[in-house]
Coordinates of C-alpha atoms in Angstrom, one line a residue:
M1 CA 41.7 -46.5 -35.2
F2 CA 42.4 -50.2 -34.9
K3 CA 38.7 -51.0 -34.3
R4 CA 37.7 -49.0 -37.4
K5 CA 40.1 -50.9 -39.6
R6 CA 38.9 -54.2 -38.2
L7 CA 35.3 -53.2 -38.8
L8 CA 36.1 -52.2 -42.4
L9 CA 37.8 -55.5 -43.1
L10 CA 34.8 -57.4 -41.7
C11 CA 32.5 -55.4 -44.0
L12 CA 34.6 -56.1 -47.0
S13 CA 34.8 -59.8 -46.3
L14 CA 31.0 -60.0 -45.9
A15 CA 30.6 -58.2 -49.2
L16 CA 32.7 -60.8 -50.9
V17 CA 30.7 -63.8 -49.7
L18 CA 27.1 -62.5 -49.6
P19 CA 25.1 -61.4 -52.7
P20 CA 23.5 -58.0 -52.6
L21 CA 19.9 -58.1 -51.3
H22 CA 18.6 -56.8 -54.6
A23 CA 20.4 -59.4 -56.7
A24 CA 18.0 -61.6 -58.7
P25 CA 18.3 -65.4 -58.1
R26 CA 19.7 -67.5 -60.9
R27 CA 16.9 -68.9 -63.1
P28 CA 16.4 -72.7 -62.6
N29 CA 17.7 -75.2 -65.1
I30 CA 15.3 -77.3 -67.1
L31 CA 15.7 -80.9 -67.9
L32 CA 13.0 -82.3 -70.2
I33 CA 13.1 -86.0 -70.6
L34 CA 10.8 -87.4 -73.4
A35 CA 10.4 -91.1 -73.9
D36 CA 9.5 -92.5 -77.3
D37 CA 6.5 -94.9 -77.4
L38 CA 6.4 -95.5 -73.7
G39 CA 2.9 -96.4 -72.8
W40 CA 0.9 -95.5 -69.6
S41 CA 1.2 -99.1 -68.5
D42 CA 4.9 -99.5 -69.3
T43 CA 6.1 -98.1 -65.9
T44 CA 5.5 -98.9 -62.3
L45 CA 3.9 -95.5 -61.7
H46 CA 0.3 -96.7 -62.1
G47 CA 0.4 -100.2 -60.8
T48 CA -0.4 -101.7 -64.2
T49 CA 2.7 -103.9 -64.8
K50 CA 4.3 -107.0 -63.2
L51 CA 7.1 -107.2 -65.7
Y52 CA 8.7 -103.8 -66.2
E53 CA 10.9 -102.3 -63.5
T54 CA 11.3 -98.5 -63.4
P55 CA 12.9 -97.7 -60.0
N56 CA 14.4 -94.4 -61.2
L57 CA 11.1 -93.2 -62.5
E58 CA 9.7 -93.9 -59.1
R59 CA 12.7 -92.0 -57.6
L60 CA 11.8 -89.0 -59.8
A61 CA 8.2 -89.4 -58.7
R62 CA 9.2 -89.1 -55.1
R63 CA 10.7 -85.8 -55.9
G64 CA 7.7 -84.3 -57.5
M65 CA 4.2 -84.8 -58.9
T66 CA 2.9 -87.7 -61.0
F67 CA 0.0 -87.1 -63.3
N68 CA -2.6 -89.8 -63.8
R69 CA -4.3 -88.1 -66.8
A70 CA -1.5 -86.8 -68.9
Y71 CA -2.0 -86.9 -72.7
A72 CA 0.1 -86.7 -75.7
A73 CA -1.2 -84.3 -78.4
S74 CA -1.1 -87.2 -80.9
P75 CA -1.0 -91.0 -80.9
L76 CA 2.3 -90.8 -83.0
C77 CA 5.6 -89.1 -82.2
S78 CA 6.4 -86.1 -84.5
P79 CA 3.1 -84.3 -83.9
T80 CA 3.6 -84.5 -80.1
R81 CA 7.2 -83.3 -80.4
A82 CA 6.1 -80.2 -82.3
S83 CA 3.4 -79.6 -79.8
I84 CA 5.9 -79.5 -76.9
L85 CA 8.2 -77.1 -78.7
T86 CA 5.4 -74.7 -79.8
G87 CA 2.5 -75.1 -77.3
L88 CA 0.4 -75.6 -80.4
N89 CA -2.0 -78.4 -81.3
P90 CA -0.7 -80.5 -84.3
A91 CA -3.9 -79.5 -86.2
R92 CA -2.5 -75.9 -86.2
V93 CA 1.1 -76.8 -86.9
G94 CA 0.1 -79.2 -89.7
I95 CA 2.4 -82.0 -88.6
T96 CA -0.1 -84.8 -87.9
A97 CA 2.0 -87.9 -88.8
P98 CA 5.6 -89.0 -88.2
V99 CA 6.8 -88.4 -91.8
C100 CA 9.5 -85.8 -91.2
H101 CA 12.3 -88.3 -92.1
T102 CA 10.9 -88.8 -95.6
K103 CA 12.4 -87.2 -98.7
T104 CA 9.2 -85.4 -99.5
V105 CA 9.2 -81.7 -98.4
R106 CA 5.7 -80.6 -97.7
L107 CA 5.3 -77.4 -95.8
K108 CA 1.4 -77.2 -96.0
A109 CA -1.0 -80.0 -95.0
A110 CA -3.3 -81.1 -97.8
V111 CA -6.3 -83.5 -98.4
R112 CA -5.6 -86.3 -100.8
E113 CA -7.5 -86.3 -104.1
K114 CA -8.1 -90.0 -104.2
A115 CA -9.0 -92.9 -101.9
P116 CA -9.9 -96.5 -102.4
P117 CA -13.6 -97.0 -103.2
Q118 CA -14.3 -98.7 -99.9
A119 CA -12.9 -95.7 -97.9
K120 CA -15.6 -93.2 -96.9
A121 CA -13.1 -90.3 -96.4
L122 CA -10.2 -88.7 -98.2
I123 CA -7.4 -88.6 -95.7
C124 CA -4.9 -85.9 -95.2
D125 CA -1.2 -85.6 -96.0
S126 CA 0.9 -84.2 -93.1
V127 CA 3.4 -81.4 -93.2
T128 CA 6.9 -83.1 -93.4
R129 CA 9.2 -80.4 -92.0
F130 CA 9.0 -78.4 -88.8
S131 CA 8.9 -74.8 -90.0
T132 CA 11.6 -72.4 -88.5
N133 CA 8.9 -69.7 -88.5
H134 CA 7.5 -71.2 -85.3
F135 CA 8.6 -69.4 -82.1
T136 CA 9.8 -72.4 -80.0
L137 CA 10.5 -73.1 -76.4
P138 CA 14.3 -73.2 -76.9
K139 CA 14.2 -69.8 -78.8
A140 CA 12.3 -68.3 -75.8
L141 CA 14.8 -69.7 -73.3
K142 CA 17.8 -68.5 -75.3
K143 CA 16.3 -65.1 -75.3
A144 CA 16.1 -65.3 -71.5
G145 CA 19.8 -66.2 -71.2
Y146 CA 19.7 -70.0 -71.3
V147 CA 22.2 -72.3 -73.0
T148 CA 20.3 -75.0 -74.9
G149 CA 21.1 -78.6 -75.8
H150 CA 19.2 -81.4 -77.6
F151 CA 20.3 -85.0 -77.2
G152 CA 18.6 -88.0 -78.8
K153 CA 15.7 -88.3 -81.1
W154 CA 14.4 -85.3 -83.1
H155 CA 12.2 -86.6 -86.0
L156 CA 11.0 -83.1 -87.1
G157 CA 13.2 -82.8 -90.2
P158 CA 16.9 -82.7 -91.3
A159 CA 18.8 -79.5 -91.7
P160 CA 17.7 -76.8 -92.4
W161 CA 14.9 -77.9 -90.0
S162 CA 17.2 -79.6 -87.4
P163 CA 17.4 -78.6 -83.7
L164 CA 20.2 -76.2 -84.6
E165 CA 17.8 -74.1 -86.6
H166 CA 15.2 -74.1 -83.8
G167 CA 17.1 -72.6 -81.0
F168 CA 19.4 -75.3 -79.7
D169 CA 23.1 -74.6 -79.3
V170 CA 24.0 -78.3 -79.4
D171 CA 22.4 -81.3 -81.2
V172 CA 23.7 -84.8 -80.6
P173 CA 23.8 -87.1 -82.6
H174 CA 22.2 -84.7 -85.1
W175 CA 20.0 -87.4 -86.6
P176 CA 16.6 -86.8 -88.3
G177 CA 15.4 -90.4 -88.4
P178 CA 12.4 -92.0 -86.7
G179 CA 14.6 -94.2 -84.4
P180 CA 18.3 -95.0 -83.6
A181 CA 20.3 -95.5 -86.8
G182 CA 20.4 -99.3 -87.4
S183 CA 20.3 -100.5 -83.8
F184 CA 20.2 -99.6 -80.1
V185 CA 23.4 -101.7 -79.6
A186 CA 26.5 -100.7 -81.6
P187 CA 27.5 -100.9 -84.4
W188 CA 25.3 -98.0 -85.3
K189 CA 24.7 -96.4 -88.6
F190 CA 24.8 -92.7 -87.7
P191 CA 26.7 -90.9 -90.4
N192 CA 28.8 -88.7 -88.1
F193 CA 28.5 -90.3 -84.7
K194 CA 30.4 -93.5 -83.8
E195 CA 30.4 -95.8 -80.8
R196 CA 33.2 -95.6 -78.2
K197 CA 33.4 -99.3 -77.8
P198 CA 31.8 -102.4 -79.4
G199 CA 28.3 -103.1 -78.2
E200 CA 27.8 -99.6 -76.7
H201 CA 24.1 -98.9 -76.1
I202 CA 22.8 -95.7 -77.7
E203 CA 20.8 -94.7 -74.7
D204 CA 23.8 -95.1 -72.4
R205 CA 25.7 -92.9 -74.8
M206 CA 23.0 -90.3 -74.9
G207 CA 22.8 -90.2 -71.2
D208 CA 26.6 -89.7 -71.0
E209 CA 26.5 -86.9 -73.5
A210 CA 23.6 -85.2 -71.6
V211 CA 25.5 -85.4 -68.4
A212 CA 28.6 -83.9 -70.0
F213 CA 26.4 -80.9 -71.1
M214 CA 25.2 -80.5 -67.5
E215 CA 28.8 -80.5 -66.2
Q216 CA 29.9 -78.0 -68.8
H217 CA 27.1 -75.6 -68.0
R218 CA 26.6 -76.2 -64.3
D219 CA 27.3 -72.5 -63.5
E220 CA 24.7 -71.0 -65.9
P221 CA 21.1 -71.7 -66.6
F222 CA 20.6 -74.5 -69.1
Y223 CA 17.7 -76.1 -71.0
L224 CA 18.5 -79.7 -71.7
N225 CA 16.3 -81.8 -74.0
Y226 CA 17.0 -85.4 -73.4
W227 CA 14.7 -87.0 -75.9
Q228 CA 15.3 -90.7 -75.5
F229 CA 15.4 -93.1 -78.5
S230 CA 13.8 -95.7 -76.1
V231 CA 11.6 -97.6 -76.5
H232 CA 10.9 -97.2 -80.2
A233 CA 11.7 -99.8 -82.8
P234 CA 14.1 -101.5 -83.7
F235 CA 13.5 -103.9 -80.9
N236 CA 16.9 -104.9 -79.5
A237 CA 18.6 -104.5 -76.2
K238 CA 21.5 -105.5 -74.0
Q239 CA 21.7 -109.3 -74.1
E240 CA 22.3 -109.6 -70.3
Y241 CA 19.1 -107.5 -69.7
I242 CA 17.1 -109.7 -72.1
E243 CA 18.2 -112.9 -70.4
R244 CA 17.5 -111.4 -67.0
H245 CA 13.9 -110.6 -68.0
R246 CA 13.4 -113.8 -69.9
K247 CA 13.4 -115.7 -66.6
R248 CA 10.6 -113.4 -65.3
I249 CA 8.1 -113.9 -68.2
D250 CA 4.6 -115.0 -67.5
P251 CA 3.2 -116.4 -70.8
K252 CA -0.3 -115.4 -69.7
D253 CA 0.7 -111.8 -69.2
P254 CA 0.0 -109.5 -72.2
Q255 CA 3.3 -107.9 -71.4
R256 CA 5.6 -110.8 -72.1
S257 CA 8.5 -109.6 -74.3
P258 CA 11.9 -109.9 -72.5
T259 CA 13.4 -107.7 -75.2
Y260 CA 11.0 -104.8 -74.6
A261 CA 11.4 -105.2 -70.8
A262 CA 15.2 -104.8 -71.3
M263 CA 14.6 -101.7 -73.4
V264 CA 12.5 -100.2 -70.6
Q265 CA 15.3 -101.0 -68.2
S266 CA 17.8 -99.1 -70.3
L267 CA 15.4 -96.1 -70.5
D268 CA 15.1 -96.2 -66.7
D269 CA 18.8 -96.6 -66.1
N270 CA 19.5 -93.3 -67.9
I271 CA 16.9 -91.4 -66.1
G272 CA 18.8 -92.5 -62.9
K273 CA 22.0 -91.2 -64.6
M274 CA 20.3 -87.8 -65.0
L275 CA 19.2 -87.7 -61.3
D276 CA 22.7 -88.8 -60.1
A277 CA 24.4 -86.1 -62.1
L278 CA 22.0 -83.4 -60.8
D279 CA 22.7 -84.5 -57.2
R280 CA 26.5 -84.8 -57.7
L281 CA 26.8 -81.4 -59.3
G282 CA 24.7 -79.8 -56.5
I283 CA 22.1 -78.4 -58.9
A284 CA 19.1 -80.7 -58.2
D285 CA 17.3 -78.1 -56.1
N286 CA 17.6 -75.5 -58.9
T287 CA 16.5 -77.8 -61.7
I288 CA 12.9 -78.3 -63.1
V289 CA 12.7 -81.9 -64.3
I290 CA 9.9 -83.0 -66.6
F291 CA 9.3 -86.5 -67.8
Y292 CA 6.8 -87.2 -70.5
S293 CA 6.1 -89.7 -73.3
D294 CA 5.2 -88.8 -76.9
N295 CA 2.4 -91.4 -77.4
G296 CA 1.1 -94.7 -76.1
G297 CA 2.7 -98.1 -76.2
N298 CA 3.3 -100.1 -79.4
M299 CA 1.0 -103.1 -79.5
Y300 CA 1.1 -104.0 -83.2
N301 CA 4.8 -104.8 -84.2
E302 CA 6.2 -108.2 -83.3
V303 CA 9.1 -109.1 -81.0
D304 CA 9.8 -112.3 -79.2
G305 CA 6.8 -113.9 -80.8
T306 CA 4.4 -111.4 -79.3
T307 CA 3.5 -107.7 -79.4
P308 CA 6.0 -105.3 -77.8
T309 CA 3.7 -104.3 -75.0
S310 CA 0.1 -104.0 -73.8
N311 CA -1.6 -100.8 -72.6
A312 CA -4.3 -102.6 -70.5
P313 CA -6.5 -101.6 -68.9
L314 CA -6.6 -98.9 -71.5
R315 CA -8.0 -99.6 -75.0
G316 CA -5.8 -99.4 -78.1
G317 CA -2.3 -98.1 -78.4
K318 CA 0.2 -96.2 -80.5
G319 CA -1.5 -95.1 -83.8
N320 CA -5.1 -94.6 -82.7
L321 CA -7.1 -92.2 -80.5
W322 CA -8.2 -94.7 -77.9
E323 CA -6.8 -94.0 -74.5
G324 CA -4.0 -96.4 -75.0
G325 CA -2.7 -94.4 -77.9
V326 CA -2.6 -91.0 -76.1
R327 CA -2.6 -91.3 -72.3
V328 CA 1.0 -91.4 -71.1
P329 CA 3.2 -91.3 -68.0
A330 CA 4.2 -87.8 -66.8
I331 CA 6.1 -86.4 -63.8
F332 CA 7.0 -82.8 -62.9
A333 CA 9.6 -82.2 -60.2
W334 CA 11.1 -79.0 -58.7
N335 CA 12.3 -79.1 -55.1
G336 CA 10.6 -76.5 -52.9
R337 CA 8.0 -75.6 -55.5
I338 CA 6.3 -78.9 -56.4
Q339 CA 5.2 -81.1 -53.5
A340 CA 7.3 -84.3 -53.3
A341 CA 5.6 -87.7 -53.8
S342 CA 2.4 -86.1 -54.9
R343 CA -0.2 -87.1 -57.4
S344 CA -2.7 -85.2 -59.5
D345 CA -5.8 -86.2 -61.4
A346 CA -5.8 -83.0 -63.3
M347 CA -6.0 -83.5 -67.1
I348 CA -3.0 -82.1 -69.0
Q349 CA -1.6 -82.3 -72.5
S350 CA 1.8 -82.0 -74.1
T351 CA 0.8 -78.6 -75.5
D352 CA 0.9 -77.3 -71.9
L353 CA 4.6 -77.6 -71.3
F354 CA 5.7 -74.4 -73.0
P355 CA 3.1 -72.1 -71.3
T356 CA 3.8 -73.8 -68.0
L357 CA 7.5 -73.2 -68.1
I358 CA 6.9 -69.6 -69.2
E359 CA 4.9 -69.1 -66.0
L360 CA 7.3 -71.1 -63.7
L361 CA 10.2 -69.0 -64.9
D362 CA 8.2 -65.7 -64.7
L363 CA 9.0 -64.9 -68.3
P364 CA 6.8 -62.6 -70.3
K365 CA 4.7 -64.3 -72.9
P366 CA 6.3 -63.6 -76.2
R367 CA 4.4 -60.9 -78.0
G368 CA 2.1 -62.2 -80.7
T369 CA 2.6 -65.8 -79.6
H370 CA -0.5 -68.0 -79.4
F371 CA -0.7 -71.2 -77.3
D372 CA -3.3 -74.0 -77.5
G373 CA -1.8 -75.3 -74.3
R374 CA -2.5 -73.9 -70.8
S375 CA -0.2 -73.3 -67.9
I376 CA -0.7 -76.1 -65.3
V377 CA 1.0 -74.2 -62.5
P378 CA -2.2 -74.3 -60.3
A379 CA -2.1 -78.1 -60.5
L380 CA 1.6 -78.2 -59.7
E381 CA 0.9 -76.0 -56.7
G382 CA -1.9 -78.4 -55.5
R383 CA -4.7 -76.0 -56.3
P384 CA -7.9 -76.8 -58.2
F385 CA -7.2 -76.8 -61.9
D386 CA -9.7 -77.2 -64.8
R387 CA -7.7 -77.1 -68.0
G388 CA -10.7 -77.1 -70.2
P389 CA -11.1 -79.4 -73.2
I390 CA -8.2 -81.1 -74.9
F391 CA -8.4 -82.0 -78.6
T392 CA -6.5 -84.8 -80.4
F393 CA -6.5 -84.5 -84.2
F394 CA -5.4 -87.6 -86.2
P395 CA -6.6 -87.4 -89.8
H396 CA -4.9 -90.6 -90.8
Q397 CA -5.5 -94.4 -90.6
V398 CA -2.8 -96.7 -89.4
R399 CA -3.0 -100.5 -89.7
V400 CA -3.1 -101.3 -86.0
P401 CA -5.4 -103.5 -83.9
D402 CA -8.6 -101.8 -83.0
N403 CA -7.8 -99.1 -85.5
L404 CA -9.9 -96.0 -86.3
P405 CA -10.5 -94.2 -89.6
P406 CA -9.4 -90.6 -89.7
A407 CA -10.7 -89.0 -86.5
V408 CA -10.6 -86.3 -83.9
S409 CA -11.4 -86.5 -80.2
A410 CA -12.3 -84.1 -77.3
H411 CA -11.7 -84.8 -73.6
V412 CA -14.0 -82.7 -71.4
G413 CA -13.8 -83.6 -67.7
D414 CA -14.7 -87.3 -67.4
W415 CA -16.1 -87.4 -70.9
K416 CA -14.5 -88.3 -74.2
L417 CA -16.1 -87.9 -77.7
V418 CA -14.5 -89.4 -80.8
R419 CA -15.6 -88.1 -84.2
Q420 CA -14.9 -90.5 -87.0
F421 CA -14.8 -88.3 -90.1
H422 CA -17.5 -89.2 -92.6
K423 CA -17.8 -92.8 -91.4
G424 CA -21.6 -92.6 -91.0
E425 CA -24.4 -92.7 -93.5
K426 CA -24.3 -90.4 -96.6
G427 CA -21.0 -88.8 -95.5
A428 CA -22.1 -87.9 -92.0
H429 CA -19.7 -88.3 -89.1
L430 CA -19.8 -91.3 -86.7
Y431 CA -19.4 -90.7 -83.0
N432 CA -18.2 -92.7 -79.9
L433 CA -18.9 -91.3 -76.4
F434 CA -17.3 -92.6 -73.2
N435 CA -17.3 -91.7 -69.5
L436 CA -13.7 -92.4 -68.6
R437 CA -14.3 -92.2 -64.8
D438 CA -16.6 -95.2 -65.0
D439 CA -15.1 -96.9 -68.1
I440 CA -11.4 -96.4 -68.5
G441 CA -11.3 -99.2 -71.0
E442 CA -13.8 -97.5 -73.4
T443 CA -16.0 -100.5 -73.6
N444 CA -19.4 -98.8 -73.2
D445 CA -20.3 -96.5 -76.1
L446 CA -22.9 -94.0 -74.9
A447 CA -23.3 -92.0 -78.1
S448 CA -26.7 -93.4 -79.0
V449 CA -28.2 -92.8 -75.5
Q450 CA -26.7 -89.3 -74.9
P451 CA -27.2 -87.4 -78.2
E452 CA -27.4 -84.0 -76.6
R453 CA -24.0 -84.5 -75.0
V454 CA -22.6 -85.7 -78.3
K455 CA -23.9 -82.5 -79.9
R456 CA -22.4 -80.2 -77.3
L457 CA -19.0 -81.9 -77.4
D458 CA -19.0 -82.0 -81.2
A459 CA -19.7 -78.3 -81.3
L460 CA -16.5 -77.8 -79.3
I461 CA -14.6 -80.0 -81.8
E462 CA -16.0 -78.0 -84.7
N463 CA -15.0 -74.6 -83.1
F464 CA -11.5 -75.9 -82.4
L465 CA -11.0 -77.2 -86.0
E466 CA -12.2 -73.8 -87.4
D467 CA -10.0 -71.8 -85.0
A468 CA -6.9 -73.9 -85.9
A469 CA -7.6 -73.7 -89.6
A470 CA -7.1 -77.5 -89.6
V471 CA -7.0 -79.3 -92.9
V472 CA -9.6 -82.0 -92.4
P473 CA -10.7 -85.1 -94.3
R474 CA -13.5 -84.8 -96.9
P475 CA -16.0 -87.3 -98.1
N476 CA -14.7 -89.7 -100.8
P477 CA -16.6 -88.9 -104.0
D478 CA -15.6 -92.3 -105.3
Y479 CA -16.9 -94.2 -102.3
R480 CA -19.0 -97.2 -103.2
P481 CA -20.7 -99.4 -100.6
A482 CA -19.4 -102.9 -100.2
G483 CA -22.0 -104.3 -102.4
Q484 CA -20.9 -102.0 -105.2
A485 CA -17.2 -101.9 -104.7
Q486 CA -17.2 -105.7 -104.4
L487 CA -18.4 -107.3 -107.7
Q488 CA -19.0 -110.5 -105.9
A489 CA -17.8 -112.2 -102.7
G490 CA -14.1 -111.8 -102.5
V491 CA -13.4 -109.6 -105.5
A492 CA -13.0 -105.8 -104.9
A493 CA -11.3 -102.8 -106.6
I494 CA -8.8 -101.3 -104.1
R495 CA -7.0 -98.5 -105.9
N496 CA -7.2 -96.7 -109.3
C497 CA -9.1 -99.4 -111.2
D498 CA -12.6 -100.3 -112.3
L499 CA -13.8 -103.8 -112.4
R500 CA -16.7 -105.5 -114.2
I501 CA -17.6 -109.1 -115.0
E502 CA -18.8 -110.2 -118.5
K503 CA -19.3 -113.8 -119.7
G504 CA -17.2 -115.4 -116.9
L505 CA -14.3 -112.9 -117.4
L506 CA -13.0 -110.2 -114.9
L507 CA -12.3 -107.0 -116.8
I508 CA -9.9 -104.5 -115.3
T509 CA -9.4 -100.9 -116.3
G510 CA -6.4 -99.1 -114.7
K511 CA -7.1 -95.4 -114.2
G512 CA -3.9 -94.2 -112.6
P513 CA -0.6 -95.2 -110.9
D514 CA -0.4 -98.5 -109.0
P515 CA -3.9 -99.9 -109.7
H516 CA -4.7 -103.0 -107.7
L517 CA -7.5 -105.3 -106.6
S518 CA -8.1 -107.7 -103.8
L519 CA -9.1 -111.4 -104.0
T520 CA -10.4 -112.7 -100.7
P521 CA -11.3 -116.3 -100.1
D522 CA -14.4 -117.0 -98.0
K523 CA -12.3 -118.9 -95.5
P524 CA -8.6 -118.9 -94.7
I525 CA -6.4 -121.2 -96.8
P526 CA -4.2 -123.5 -94.7
A527 CA -0.6 -122.6 -94.3
G528 CA 2.1 -124.4 -96.4
R529 CA 3.6 -124.4 -99.8
L530 CA 1.1 -123.0 -102.2
V531 CA 0.8 -121.9 -105.8
F532 CA -1.3 -119.0 -107.1
V533 CA -2.5 -119.7 -110.7
L534 CA -3.4 -116.7 -112.8
E535 CA -4.8 -116.8 -116.4
M536 CA -4.7 -113.2 -117.7
K537 CA -4.0 -111.1 -120.8
T538 CA -3.2 -107.4 -120.8
S539 CA -3.1 -104.5 -123.3
V540 CA 0.3 -103.2 -122.0
N541 CA 3.7 -104.7 -120.9
S542 CA 2.9 -105.8 -117.5
G543 CA 5.2 -106.2 -114.6
A544 CA 2.4 -107.6 -112.5
Q545 CA 2.8 -108.1 -108.7
F546 CA 1.2 -110.6 -106.4
F547 CA 0.9 -110.2 -102.6
W548 CA -0.6 -112.4 -99.9
Q549 CA -1.7 -111.7 -96.3
E550 CA -1.4 -114.2 -93.5
K551 CA -3.6 -114.3 -90.4
G552 CA -2.3 -112.1 -87.7
S553 CA 1.0 -111.4 -89.3
R554 CA 3.0 -108.3 -89.9
P555 CA 3.7 -106.8 -92.4
A556 CA 0.1 -106.8 -93.7
F557 CA 1.1 -108.2 -97.1
H558 CA 4.0 -110.3 -98.2
R559 CA 5.2 -109.7 -101.8
S560 CA 6.0 -112.4 -104.3
R561 CA 8.2 -112.1 -107.4
R562 CA 7.3 -110.0 -110.4
I563 CA 5.1 -111.6 -113.1
D564 CA 5.6 -110.6 -116.7
F565 CA 2.8 -110.5 -119.2
K566 CA 3.2 -109.3 -122.8
P567 CA 0.5 -107.3 -124.6
R568 CA -2.1 -109.4 -126.4
T569 CA -4.9 -108.5 -128.7
E570 CA -5.9 -112.0 -129.6
R571 CA -8.2 -114.3 -127.6
A572 CA -5.3 -116.3 -126.1
F573 CA -4.5 -116.0 -122.4
D574 CA -1.2 -116.4 -120.6
T575 CA -1.0 -118.7 -117.6
R576 CA 1.3 -118.0 -114.8
Q577 CA 2.0 -120.1 -111.7
I578 CA 3.4 -118.2 -108.7
P579 CA 4.7 -120.4 -105.9
F580 CA 4.7 -119.0 -102.4
E581 CA 4.9 -120.3 -98.8
T582 CA 2.9 -119.2 -95.8
R583 CA 3.5 -119.8 -92.1
Q584 CA 0.0 -118.9 -91.1
P585 CA -3.3 -119.4 -93.0
A586 CA -3.6 -117.1 -95.9
V587 CA -6.6 -114.7 -95.6
N588 CA -6.3 -112.2 -98.5
F589 CA -4.5 -111.7 -101.8
R590 CA -3.7 -108.6 -103.8
L591 CA -3.0 -108.3 -107.5
D592 CA -1.3 -105.3 -109.2
P593 CA -1.9 -106.2 -112.9
F594 CA 0.3 -103.4 -114.3
P595 CA 2.0 -100.3 -112.9
G596 CA -0.2 -97.6 -114.5
K597 CA -3.0 -97.1 -116.9
G598 CA -4.1 -100.1 -119.0
E599 CA -6.6 -102.9 -119.4
A600 CA -6.5 -106.6 -118.4
V601 CA -8.8 -109.6 -118.5
I602 CA -8.6 -112.4 -116.1
R603 CA -10.1 -115.8 -117.0
A604 CA -9.1 -117.7 -113.9
A605 CA -7.6 -117.1 -110.5
R606 CA -7.1 -119.9 -108.0
V607 CA -4.8 -121.2 -105.2
E608 CA -3.4 -124.7 -105.5
S609 CA -1.5 -126.9 -103.1
A610 CA 2.1 -127.9 -104.1
D611 CA 0.8 -131.2 -105.5
G612 CA -1.7 -129.4 -107.8
R613 CA -5.0 -129.7 -105.8
T614 CA -7.3 -126.7 -106.1
L615 CA -7.8 -125.2 -102.6
Y616 CA -9.8 -122.1 -103.7
E617 CA -11.0 -120.6 -106.9
W618 CA -12.7 -117.3 -107.7
K619 CA -15.6 -117.7 -110.0
F620 CA -16.3 -114.9 -112.5

């Protein structure tokens, strides 16, 4: 009898500590870290930088697989973010530009009706709000029993298009803007989210908030979006970090901004904070960690007297379809499932994250859901993986170095084709073809010597655009070649105006809102205190505006004061002298003669020195 009781007690005790054999294991947690504007060469993962230090990214890489050919779905942030959440290409979603913080609510993409006469294509207007009709990754995971939290940047629309309407239980700091409100370093300007102490760094705070979420939900499966504000503008950082990196600057290195290096350090610090928390909570082995960036590095703003960063050896950067704009750092880690310290040359895209997680978690694909992305599980398991082509659709033009007109690209194996919409002769497209295996810097355009390959890849692009029902640029019906749009050297209609010259006078007819023209000297005008002299008469009350552009400066144009002209019917002209000062040689001028429709006549336009010497005069 005693032996029976002891055996019964032993069985009961074992039942309390061991799960039943048929019990399903708890689903893994998901930690998705998305950097903002972090370029392929902004980390130590690829051996392309001497300045930036990212030991925690290296630590994460030692836990999983680093991808050498990971691509964002867009060279700008909001489209890539939507692609991650839906598994859809931006061409299908309609969000193709980062305009979701603007007041305009546009739920369907459209082609603009007008373009400057020198533009060959009518560009597209992006959707400005992320529709709640999309079936998103957080919605799918909530359905599977996950608790979901979003921390950091969103930039897909304010409420009712915020993370809380897209499947997230928590959203901190619940901010729709394109970057941190006001500054990375407190005081911030978030309406309902305040710093804990003076000088607090927003990335440190977001890291703490994300860790608190992990601690609260350590005993249940969670999906944590930690979408960093770093390293997007505004460009500021912890002063002690800036001073540390200032001592390490090589003025000959294209990466030479101590402020940007300090921003990269804060980004990396908080990746380390995530890994520390996973280890401390004992959940690292049961957490899938993904690190990605939303587009390439910023190489056109100015900080510390230079550009924020360089994407070399890649061409271009944020805002264009060259490799520097879309190739990004990426790491996938899951202990026991993804080989530690491994690398892959497989080509992947941000659209692939949703279908990959569906397969990793062994979840059924939601009925009726379409993915443009592909599951990359074979690559994660070290097996051969051919994803097929990836398409990047960017029907916009951004004022960046080495920019492109509205374009779309296709990557197929080692090959990349760029289609520039209607940039060729008589409305035809213009093409660039590169072999990235031999030419990672896209310096050798092979389009003219491989026309058949261009034709094959372009057919793939056309099929993709048709399948996605993409709203694409159209030829500009008002396009005029340079010789027509430009009446003479340095005088050109830019927007909503017609120009003609008669008897030494420049006649301007405004046809719509904000008409303006450019006046370009044949050589730069030396920097200094200058005066723009304008002799003009108008048919309407004119709040004219004058702008100038300096060599290599940002913003593209600097604005002077308003210039008032009264309507005149007689032959007399009004003369206005507009003083301005340049730090770099002036290379271009813009004149907005009146805000809307009207007529104006210019008799003289010239630039003088402060002492009255004529430096340049346009002859009509």
